[in-house]
PDB file of C-alpha atoms and ligand atoms in Angstrom:
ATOM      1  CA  UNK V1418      43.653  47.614-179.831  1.00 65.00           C
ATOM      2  CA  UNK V1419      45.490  44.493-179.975  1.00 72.00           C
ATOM      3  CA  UNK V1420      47.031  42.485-176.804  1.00 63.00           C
ATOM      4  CA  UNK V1421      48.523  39.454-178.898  1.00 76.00           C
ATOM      5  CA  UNK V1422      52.175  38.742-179.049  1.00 93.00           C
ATOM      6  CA  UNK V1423      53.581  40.271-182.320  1.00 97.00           C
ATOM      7  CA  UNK V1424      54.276  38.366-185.934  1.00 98.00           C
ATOM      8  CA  UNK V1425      56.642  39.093-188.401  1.00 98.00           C
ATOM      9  CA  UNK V1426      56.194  36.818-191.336  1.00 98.00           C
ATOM     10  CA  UNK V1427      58.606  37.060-194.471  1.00 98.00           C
ATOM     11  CA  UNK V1428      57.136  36.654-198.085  1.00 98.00           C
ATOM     12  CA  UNK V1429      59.681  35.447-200.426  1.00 98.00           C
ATOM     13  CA  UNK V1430      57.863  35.323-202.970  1.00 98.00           C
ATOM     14  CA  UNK V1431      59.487  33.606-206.061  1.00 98.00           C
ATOM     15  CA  UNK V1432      63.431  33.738-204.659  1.00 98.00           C
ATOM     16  CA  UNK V1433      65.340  31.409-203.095  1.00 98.00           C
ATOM     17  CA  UNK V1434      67.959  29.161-204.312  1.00 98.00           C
ATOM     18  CA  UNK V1435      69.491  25.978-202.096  1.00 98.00           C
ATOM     19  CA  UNK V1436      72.631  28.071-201.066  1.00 98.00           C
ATOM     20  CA  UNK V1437      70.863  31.425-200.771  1.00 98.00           C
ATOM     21  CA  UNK V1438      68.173  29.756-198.629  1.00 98.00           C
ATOM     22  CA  UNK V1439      70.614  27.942-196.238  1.00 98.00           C
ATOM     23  CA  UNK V1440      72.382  31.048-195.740  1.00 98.00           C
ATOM     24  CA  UNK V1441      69.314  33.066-195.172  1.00 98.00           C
ATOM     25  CA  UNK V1442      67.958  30.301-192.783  1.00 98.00           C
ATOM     26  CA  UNK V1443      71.392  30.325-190.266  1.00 98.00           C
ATOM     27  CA  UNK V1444      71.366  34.103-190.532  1.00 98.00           C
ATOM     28  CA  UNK V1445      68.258  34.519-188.793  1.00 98.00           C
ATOM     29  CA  UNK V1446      68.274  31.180-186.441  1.00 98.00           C
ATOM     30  CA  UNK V1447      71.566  32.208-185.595  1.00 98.00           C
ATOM     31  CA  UNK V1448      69.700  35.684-184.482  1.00 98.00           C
ATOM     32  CA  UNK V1449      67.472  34.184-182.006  1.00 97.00           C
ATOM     33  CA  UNK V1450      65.984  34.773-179.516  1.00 96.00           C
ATOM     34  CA  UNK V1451      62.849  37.133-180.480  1.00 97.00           C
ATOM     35  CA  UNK V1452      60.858  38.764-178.603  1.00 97.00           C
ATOM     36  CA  UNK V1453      57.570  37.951-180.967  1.00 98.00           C
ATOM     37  CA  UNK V1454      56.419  35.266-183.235  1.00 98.00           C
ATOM     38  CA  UNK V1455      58.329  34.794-186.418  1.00 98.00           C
ATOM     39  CA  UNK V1456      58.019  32.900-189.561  1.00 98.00           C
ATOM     40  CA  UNK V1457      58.838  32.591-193.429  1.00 98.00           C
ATOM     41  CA  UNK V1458      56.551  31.495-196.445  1.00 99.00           C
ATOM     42  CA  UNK V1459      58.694  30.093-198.489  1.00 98.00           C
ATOM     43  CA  UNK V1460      58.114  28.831-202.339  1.00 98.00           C
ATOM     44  CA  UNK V1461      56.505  25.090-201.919  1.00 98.00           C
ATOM     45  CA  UNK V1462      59.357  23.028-203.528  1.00 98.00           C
ATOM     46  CA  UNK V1463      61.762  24.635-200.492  1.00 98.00           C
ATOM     47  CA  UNK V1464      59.129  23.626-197.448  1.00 98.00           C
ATOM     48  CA  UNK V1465      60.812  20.532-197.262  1.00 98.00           C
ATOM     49  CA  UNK V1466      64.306  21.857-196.181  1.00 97.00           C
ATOM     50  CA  UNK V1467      62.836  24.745-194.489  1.00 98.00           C
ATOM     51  CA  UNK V1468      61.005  22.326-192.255  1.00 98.00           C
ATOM     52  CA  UNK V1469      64.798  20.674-191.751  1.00 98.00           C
ATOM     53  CA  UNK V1470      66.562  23.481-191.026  1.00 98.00           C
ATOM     54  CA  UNK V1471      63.658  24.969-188.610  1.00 98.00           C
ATOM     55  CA  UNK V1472      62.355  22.091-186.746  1.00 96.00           C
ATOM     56  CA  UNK V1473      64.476  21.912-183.638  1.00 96.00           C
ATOM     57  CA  UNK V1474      63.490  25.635-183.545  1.00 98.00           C
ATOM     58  CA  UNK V1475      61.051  28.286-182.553  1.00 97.00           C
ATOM     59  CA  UNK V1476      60.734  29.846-185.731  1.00 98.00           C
ATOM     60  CA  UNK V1477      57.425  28.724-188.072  1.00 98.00           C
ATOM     61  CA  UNK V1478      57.093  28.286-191.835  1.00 98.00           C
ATOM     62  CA  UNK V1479      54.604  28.667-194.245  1.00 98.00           C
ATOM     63  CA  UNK V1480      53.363  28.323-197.732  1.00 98.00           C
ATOM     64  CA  UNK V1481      52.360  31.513-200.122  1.00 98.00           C
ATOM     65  CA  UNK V1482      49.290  30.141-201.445  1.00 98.00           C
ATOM     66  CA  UNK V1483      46.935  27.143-201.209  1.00 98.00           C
ATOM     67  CA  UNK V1484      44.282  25.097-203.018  1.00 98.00           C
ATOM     68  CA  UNK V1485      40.567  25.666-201.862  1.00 98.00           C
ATOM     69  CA  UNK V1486      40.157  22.120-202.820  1.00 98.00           C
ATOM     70  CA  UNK V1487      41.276  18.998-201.062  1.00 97.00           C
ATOM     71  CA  UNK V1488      42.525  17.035-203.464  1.00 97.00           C
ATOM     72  CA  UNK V1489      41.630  16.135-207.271  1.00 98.00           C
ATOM     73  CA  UNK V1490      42.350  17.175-211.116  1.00 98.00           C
ATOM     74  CA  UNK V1491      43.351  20.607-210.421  1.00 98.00           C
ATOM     75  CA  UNK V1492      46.997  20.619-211.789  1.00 98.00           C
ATOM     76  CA  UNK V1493      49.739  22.447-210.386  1.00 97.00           C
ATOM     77  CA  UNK V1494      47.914  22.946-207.185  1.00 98.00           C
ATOM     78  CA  UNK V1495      48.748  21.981-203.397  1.00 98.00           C
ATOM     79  CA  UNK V1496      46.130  21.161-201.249  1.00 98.00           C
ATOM     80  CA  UNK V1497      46.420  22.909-197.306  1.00 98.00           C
ATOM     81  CA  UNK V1498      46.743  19.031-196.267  1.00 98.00           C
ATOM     82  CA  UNK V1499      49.668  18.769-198.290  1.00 98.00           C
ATOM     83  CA  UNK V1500      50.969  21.786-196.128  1.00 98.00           C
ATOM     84  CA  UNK V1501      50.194  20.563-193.202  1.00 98.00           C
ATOM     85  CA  UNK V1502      52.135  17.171-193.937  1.00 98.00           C
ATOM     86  CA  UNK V1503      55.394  19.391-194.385  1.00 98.00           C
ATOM     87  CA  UNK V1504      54.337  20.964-190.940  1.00 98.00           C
ATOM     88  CA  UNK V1505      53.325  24.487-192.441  1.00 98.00           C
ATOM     89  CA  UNK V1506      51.904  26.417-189.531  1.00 98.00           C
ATOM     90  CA  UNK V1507      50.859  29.090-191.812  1.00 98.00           C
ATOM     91  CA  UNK V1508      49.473  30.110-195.461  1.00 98.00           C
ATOM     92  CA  UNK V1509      49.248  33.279-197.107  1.00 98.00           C
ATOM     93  CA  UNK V1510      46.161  33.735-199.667  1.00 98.00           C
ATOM     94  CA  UNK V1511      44.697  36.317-201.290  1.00 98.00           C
ATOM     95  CA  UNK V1512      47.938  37.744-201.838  1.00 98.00           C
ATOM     96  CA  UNK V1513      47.654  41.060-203.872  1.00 97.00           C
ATOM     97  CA  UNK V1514      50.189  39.924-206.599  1.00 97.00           C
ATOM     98  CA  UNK V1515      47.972  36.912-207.072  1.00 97.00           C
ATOM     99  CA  UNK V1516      44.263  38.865-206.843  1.00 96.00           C
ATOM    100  CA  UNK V1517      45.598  40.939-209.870  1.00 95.00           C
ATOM    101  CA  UNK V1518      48.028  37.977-211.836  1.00 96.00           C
ATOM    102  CA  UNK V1519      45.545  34.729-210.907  1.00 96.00           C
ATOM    103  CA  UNK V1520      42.483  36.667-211.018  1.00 95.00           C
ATOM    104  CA  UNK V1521      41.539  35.239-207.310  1.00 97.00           C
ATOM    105  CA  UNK V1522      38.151  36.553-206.538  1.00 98.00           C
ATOM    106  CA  UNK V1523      37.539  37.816-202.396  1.00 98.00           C
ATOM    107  CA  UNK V1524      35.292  34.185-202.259  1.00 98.00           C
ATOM    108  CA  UNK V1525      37.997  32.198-203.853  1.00 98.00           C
ATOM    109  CA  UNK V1526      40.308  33.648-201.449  1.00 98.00           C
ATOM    110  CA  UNK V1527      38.071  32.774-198.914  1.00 98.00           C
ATOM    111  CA  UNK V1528      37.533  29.454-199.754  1.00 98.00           C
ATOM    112  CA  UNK V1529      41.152  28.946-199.753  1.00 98.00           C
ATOM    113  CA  UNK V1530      41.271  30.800-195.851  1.00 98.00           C
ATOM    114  CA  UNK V1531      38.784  28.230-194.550  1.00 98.00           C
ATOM    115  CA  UNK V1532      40.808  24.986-196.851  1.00 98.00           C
ATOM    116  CA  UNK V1533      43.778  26.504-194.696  1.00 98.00           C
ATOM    117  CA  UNK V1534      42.099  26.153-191.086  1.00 98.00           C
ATOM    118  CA  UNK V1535      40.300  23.178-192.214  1.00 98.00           C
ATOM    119  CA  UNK V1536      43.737  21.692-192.446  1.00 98.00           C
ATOM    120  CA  UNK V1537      45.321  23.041-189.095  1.00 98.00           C
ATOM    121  CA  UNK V1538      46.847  25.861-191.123  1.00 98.00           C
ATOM    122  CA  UNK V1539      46.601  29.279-190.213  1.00 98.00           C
ATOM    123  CA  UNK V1540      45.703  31.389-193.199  1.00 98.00           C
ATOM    124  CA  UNK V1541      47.088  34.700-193.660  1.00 98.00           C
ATOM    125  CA  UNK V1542      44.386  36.553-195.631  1.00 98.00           C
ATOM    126  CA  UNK V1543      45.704  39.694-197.666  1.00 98.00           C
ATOM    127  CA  UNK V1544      43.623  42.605-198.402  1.00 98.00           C
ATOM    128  CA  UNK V1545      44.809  46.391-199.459  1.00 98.00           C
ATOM    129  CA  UNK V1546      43.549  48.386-202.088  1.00 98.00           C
ATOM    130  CA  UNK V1547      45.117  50.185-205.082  1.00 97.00           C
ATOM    131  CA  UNK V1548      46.503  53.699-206.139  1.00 95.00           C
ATOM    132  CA  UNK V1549      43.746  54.056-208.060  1.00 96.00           C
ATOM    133  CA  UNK V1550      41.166  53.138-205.340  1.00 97.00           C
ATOM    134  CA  UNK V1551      42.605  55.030-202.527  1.00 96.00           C
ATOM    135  CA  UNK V1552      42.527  58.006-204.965  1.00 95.00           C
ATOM    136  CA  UNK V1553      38.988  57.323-205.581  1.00 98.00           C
ATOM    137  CA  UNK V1554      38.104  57.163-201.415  1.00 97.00           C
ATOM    138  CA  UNK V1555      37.584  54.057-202.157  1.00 98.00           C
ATOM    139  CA  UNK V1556      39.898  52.181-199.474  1.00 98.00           C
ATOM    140  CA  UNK V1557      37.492  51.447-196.443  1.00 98.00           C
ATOM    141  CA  UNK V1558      35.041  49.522-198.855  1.00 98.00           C
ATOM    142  CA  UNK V1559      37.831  47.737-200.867  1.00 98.00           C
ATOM    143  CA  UNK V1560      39.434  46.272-197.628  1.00 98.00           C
ATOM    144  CA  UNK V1561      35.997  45.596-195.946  1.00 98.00           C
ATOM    145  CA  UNK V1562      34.638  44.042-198.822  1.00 98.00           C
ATOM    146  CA  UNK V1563      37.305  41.530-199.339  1.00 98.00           C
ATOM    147  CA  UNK V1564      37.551  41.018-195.593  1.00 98.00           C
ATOM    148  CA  UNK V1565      33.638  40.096-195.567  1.00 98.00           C
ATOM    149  CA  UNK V1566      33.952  37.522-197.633  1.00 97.00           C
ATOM    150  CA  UNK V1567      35.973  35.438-195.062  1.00 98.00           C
ATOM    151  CA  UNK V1568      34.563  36.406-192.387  1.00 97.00           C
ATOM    152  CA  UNK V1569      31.128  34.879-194.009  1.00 97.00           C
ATOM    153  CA  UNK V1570      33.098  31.951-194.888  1.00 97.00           C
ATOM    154  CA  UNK V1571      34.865  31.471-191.994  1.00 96.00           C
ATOM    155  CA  UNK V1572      31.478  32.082-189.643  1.00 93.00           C
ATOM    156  CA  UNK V1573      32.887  31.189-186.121  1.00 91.00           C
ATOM    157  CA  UNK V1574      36.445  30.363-187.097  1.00 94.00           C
ATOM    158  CA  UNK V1575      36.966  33.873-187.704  1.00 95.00           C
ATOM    159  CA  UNK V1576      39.503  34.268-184.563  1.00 94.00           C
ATOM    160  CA  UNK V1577      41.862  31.284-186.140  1.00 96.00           C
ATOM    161  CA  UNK V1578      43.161  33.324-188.825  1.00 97.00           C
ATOM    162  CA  UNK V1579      45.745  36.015-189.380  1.00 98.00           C
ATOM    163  CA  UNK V1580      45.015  39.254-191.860  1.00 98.00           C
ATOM    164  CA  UNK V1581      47.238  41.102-193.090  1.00 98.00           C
ATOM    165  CA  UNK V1582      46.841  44.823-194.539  1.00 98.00           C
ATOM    166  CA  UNK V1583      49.074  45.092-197.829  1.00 98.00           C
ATOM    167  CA  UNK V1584      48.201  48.260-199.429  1.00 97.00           C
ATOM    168  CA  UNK V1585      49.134  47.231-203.741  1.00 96.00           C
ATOM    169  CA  UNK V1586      50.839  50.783-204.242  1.00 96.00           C
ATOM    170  CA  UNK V1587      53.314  50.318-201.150  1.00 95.00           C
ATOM    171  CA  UNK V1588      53.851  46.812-202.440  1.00 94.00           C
ATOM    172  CA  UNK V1589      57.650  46.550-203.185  1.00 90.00           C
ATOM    173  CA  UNK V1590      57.305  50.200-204.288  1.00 91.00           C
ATOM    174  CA  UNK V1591      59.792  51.525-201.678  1.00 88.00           C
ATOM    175  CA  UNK V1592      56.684  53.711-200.729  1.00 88.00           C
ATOM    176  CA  UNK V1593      55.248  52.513-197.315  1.00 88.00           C
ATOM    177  CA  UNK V1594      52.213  53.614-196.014  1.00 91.00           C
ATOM    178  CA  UNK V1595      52.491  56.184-193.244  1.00 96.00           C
ATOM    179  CA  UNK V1596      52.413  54.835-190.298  1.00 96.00           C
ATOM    180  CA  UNK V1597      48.698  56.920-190.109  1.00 97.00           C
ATOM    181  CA  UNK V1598      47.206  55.368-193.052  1.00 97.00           C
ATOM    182  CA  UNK V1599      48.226  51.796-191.925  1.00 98.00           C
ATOM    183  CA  UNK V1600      46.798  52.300-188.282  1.00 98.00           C
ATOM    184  CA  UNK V1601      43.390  53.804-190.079  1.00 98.00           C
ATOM    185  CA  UNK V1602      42.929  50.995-191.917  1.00 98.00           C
ATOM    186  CA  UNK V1603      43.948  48.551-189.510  1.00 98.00           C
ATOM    187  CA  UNK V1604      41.433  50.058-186.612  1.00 98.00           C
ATOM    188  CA  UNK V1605      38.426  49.746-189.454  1.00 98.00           C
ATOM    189  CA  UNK V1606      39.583  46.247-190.017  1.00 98.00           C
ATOM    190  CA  UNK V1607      39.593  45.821-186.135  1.00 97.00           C
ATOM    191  CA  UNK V1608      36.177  46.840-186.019  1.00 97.00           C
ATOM    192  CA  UNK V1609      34.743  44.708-188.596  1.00 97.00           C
ATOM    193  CA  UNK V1610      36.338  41.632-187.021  1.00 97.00           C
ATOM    194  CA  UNK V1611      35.265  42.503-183.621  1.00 96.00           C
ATOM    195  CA  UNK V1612      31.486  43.120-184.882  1.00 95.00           C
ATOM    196  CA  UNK V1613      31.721  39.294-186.159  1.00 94.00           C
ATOM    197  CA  UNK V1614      33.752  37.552-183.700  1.00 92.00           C
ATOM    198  CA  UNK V1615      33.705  39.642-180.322  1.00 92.00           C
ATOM    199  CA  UNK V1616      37.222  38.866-179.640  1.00 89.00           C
ATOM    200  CA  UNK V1617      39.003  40.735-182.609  1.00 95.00           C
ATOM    201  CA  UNK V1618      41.963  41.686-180.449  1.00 92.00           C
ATOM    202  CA  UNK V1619      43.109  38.367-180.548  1.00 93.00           C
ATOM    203  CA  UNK V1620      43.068  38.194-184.168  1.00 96.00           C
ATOM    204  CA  UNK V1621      46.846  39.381-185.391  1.00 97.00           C
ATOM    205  CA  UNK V1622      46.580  42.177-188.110  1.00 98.00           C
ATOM    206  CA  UNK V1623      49.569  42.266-190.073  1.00 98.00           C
ATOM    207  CA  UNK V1624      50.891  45.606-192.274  1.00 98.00           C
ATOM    208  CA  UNK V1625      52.765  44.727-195.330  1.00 97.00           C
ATOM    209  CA  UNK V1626      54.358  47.045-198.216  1.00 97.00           C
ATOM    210  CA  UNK V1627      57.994  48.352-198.058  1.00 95.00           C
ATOM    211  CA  UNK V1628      58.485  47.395-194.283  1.00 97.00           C
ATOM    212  CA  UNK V1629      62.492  48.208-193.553  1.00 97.00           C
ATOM    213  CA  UNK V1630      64.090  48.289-190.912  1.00 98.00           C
ATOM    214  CA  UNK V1631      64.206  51.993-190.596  1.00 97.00           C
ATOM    215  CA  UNK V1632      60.270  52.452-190.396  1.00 97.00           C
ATOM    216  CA  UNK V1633      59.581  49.121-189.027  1.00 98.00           C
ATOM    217  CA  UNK V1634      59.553  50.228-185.124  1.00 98.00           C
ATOM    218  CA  UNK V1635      57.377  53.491-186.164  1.00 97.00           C
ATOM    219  CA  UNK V1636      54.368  51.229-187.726  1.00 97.00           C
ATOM    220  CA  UNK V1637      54.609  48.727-184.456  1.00 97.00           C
ATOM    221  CA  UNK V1638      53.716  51.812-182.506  1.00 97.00           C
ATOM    222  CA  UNK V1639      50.559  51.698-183.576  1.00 97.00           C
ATOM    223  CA  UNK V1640      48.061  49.954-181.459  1.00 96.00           C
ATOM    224  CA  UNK V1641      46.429  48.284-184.170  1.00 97.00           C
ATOM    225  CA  UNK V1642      49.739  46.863-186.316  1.00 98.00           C
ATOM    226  CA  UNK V1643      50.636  43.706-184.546  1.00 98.00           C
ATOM    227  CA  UNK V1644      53.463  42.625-187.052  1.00 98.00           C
ATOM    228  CA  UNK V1645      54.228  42.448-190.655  1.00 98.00           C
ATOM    229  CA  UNK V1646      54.257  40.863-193.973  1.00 98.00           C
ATOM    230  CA  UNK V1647      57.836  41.376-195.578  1.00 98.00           C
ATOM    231  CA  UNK V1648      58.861  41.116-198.945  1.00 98.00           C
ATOM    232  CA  UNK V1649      61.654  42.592-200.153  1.00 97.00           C
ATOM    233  CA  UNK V1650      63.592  42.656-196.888  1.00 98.00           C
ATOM    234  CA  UNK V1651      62.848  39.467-196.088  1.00 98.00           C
ATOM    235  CA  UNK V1652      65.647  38.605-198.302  1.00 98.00           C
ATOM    236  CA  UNK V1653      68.224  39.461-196.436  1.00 98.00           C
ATOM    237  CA  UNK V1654      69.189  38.229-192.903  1.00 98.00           C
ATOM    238  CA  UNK V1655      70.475  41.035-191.593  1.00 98.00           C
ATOM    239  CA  UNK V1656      67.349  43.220-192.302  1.00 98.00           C
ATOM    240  CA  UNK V1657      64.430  40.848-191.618  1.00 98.00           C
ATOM    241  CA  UNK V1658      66.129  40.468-188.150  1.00 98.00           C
ATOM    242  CA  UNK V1659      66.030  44.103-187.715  1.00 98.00           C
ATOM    243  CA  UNK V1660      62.722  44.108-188.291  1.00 98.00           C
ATOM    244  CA  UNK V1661      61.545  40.838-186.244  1.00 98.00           C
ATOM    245  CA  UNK V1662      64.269  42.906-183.417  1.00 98.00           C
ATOM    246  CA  UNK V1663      61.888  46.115-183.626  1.00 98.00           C
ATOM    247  CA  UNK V1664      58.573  43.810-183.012  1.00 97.00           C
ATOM    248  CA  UNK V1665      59.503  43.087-179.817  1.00 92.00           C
TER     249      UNK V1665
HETATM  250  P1  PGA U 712      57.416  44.257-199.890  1.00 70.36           P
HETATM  251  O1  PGA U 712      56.306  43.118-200.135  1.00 70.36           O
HETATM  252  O2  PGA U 712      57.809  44.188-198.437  1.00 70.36           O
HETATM  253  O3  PGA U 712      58.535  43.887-200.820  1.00 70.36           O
HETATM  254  O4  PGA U 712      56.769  45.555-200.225  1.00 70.36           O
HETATM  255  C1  PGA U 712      55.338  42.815-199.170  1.00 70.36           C
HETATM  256  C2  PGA U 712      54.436  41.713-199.660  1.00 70.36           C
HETATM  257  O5  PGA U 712      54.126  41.678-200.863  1.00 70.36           O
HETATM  258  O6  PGA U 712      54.015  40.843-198.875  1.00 70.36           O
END
């Protein structure tokens, strides 16, 4: 059981165009106030004008990935420094999309977690298992697994970071997790942080896959879902502020 303020964080992923991003931006300032925490990850060459447009503002932004290193010959990547310079209060890693098309492994994600806080950035770490693996009974050790490899890394830090539960096959599937299966999951993640940190119920615990507006207030209803990873309908104004408007 959680007693922290909500989140709702929106993942867009590889969209976003100058126009489409201003538009998206006054849509859901212009929708304020919230009752709960809310910020976007945006694609790194837009942090700059999201940090613009957001400053003066309540609302956070973040990044979608970040380098375990701190600097060097690693081309094409951004260091959690670098995020922090464009005042990035947050960073997704370990996102599913870039476990399966990057080949991250639960310790490089890891790595990347503690990079984040090492930087002032809170990381959002992903974890959610497949079709296949939930099939199998498999989804208690796939999440646990790739949540003990932060929490190892991340030793007394633990509490700093956010986690978000992003099962793959609800992943911009349309097909959302009941509201049952999230909460089962999220009280066995719950656990595991409170057995290494003692304090788990400040640690946020996102759900992420198909969140809409219409199902949105029926997963915050659980006392383990304190907010959400959006995708898809993160997109569009008018339904990420439904969904930031059901989180509190
Ligand atoms: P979705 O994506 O809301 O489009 O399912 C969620 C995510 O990948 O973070």
């Amino acid at each position: 059981m959680s007693a922290a303020r909500r989140l709702v964080v929106g993942n867009w992923k590889m969209h976003g165009s100058h126009p489409a991003n201003a538009e998206l931006l006054a849509g859901i300032l212009g929708a304020r106030p919230f009752g709960c925490d809310v910020a976007v990850c945006v694609p790194f060459p837009y942090l700059s004008e999201t940090a613009v447009s957001l400053a003066a503002s309540d609302l956070r932004w973040g990044a979608q990935d970040c380098s375990a290193h701190a600097q060097g010959a690693y081309t094409g990547e951004v260091s959690a420094a670098m995020l922090a310079e464009f005042g990035c209060r947050y960073a997704i890693v370990g996102h599913s999309e870039r476990r399966a098309l990057h080949g991250e492994s639960d310790q490089g994600v890891a790595d990347k977690a503690k990079a984040a806080l090492g930087s002032g950035v809170t990381p959002i770490v992903c974890v959610g298992e497949t079709r296949e693996q939930r099939e199998a009974g498999e989804t208690a050790a796939v999440v646990k697994r790739q949540l003990s490899a932060v929490i190892h890394t991340l030793a007394h830090c633990v509490s700093e970071m956010v986690v978000a539960y992003e099962p793959v096959w609800a992943i911009g599937t349309g097909l959302s997790a009941t509201p049952q299966q999230a909460q089962e999951v999220h009280e066995l993640l719950r656990a595991q942080l409170q057995a290494a940190s003692g304090h788990a119920s400040r640690i946020r615990i996102l759900y992420g896959g198909s969140v809409k507006p219409d199902n949105a207030a029926v997963l915050f209803s659980q006392p383990d879902i304190d907010g959400a990873l959006v995708g898809g309908a993160s997109l569009k104004a008018a339904d990420f502020v439904a969904i930031c408007r059901a989180a509190g």
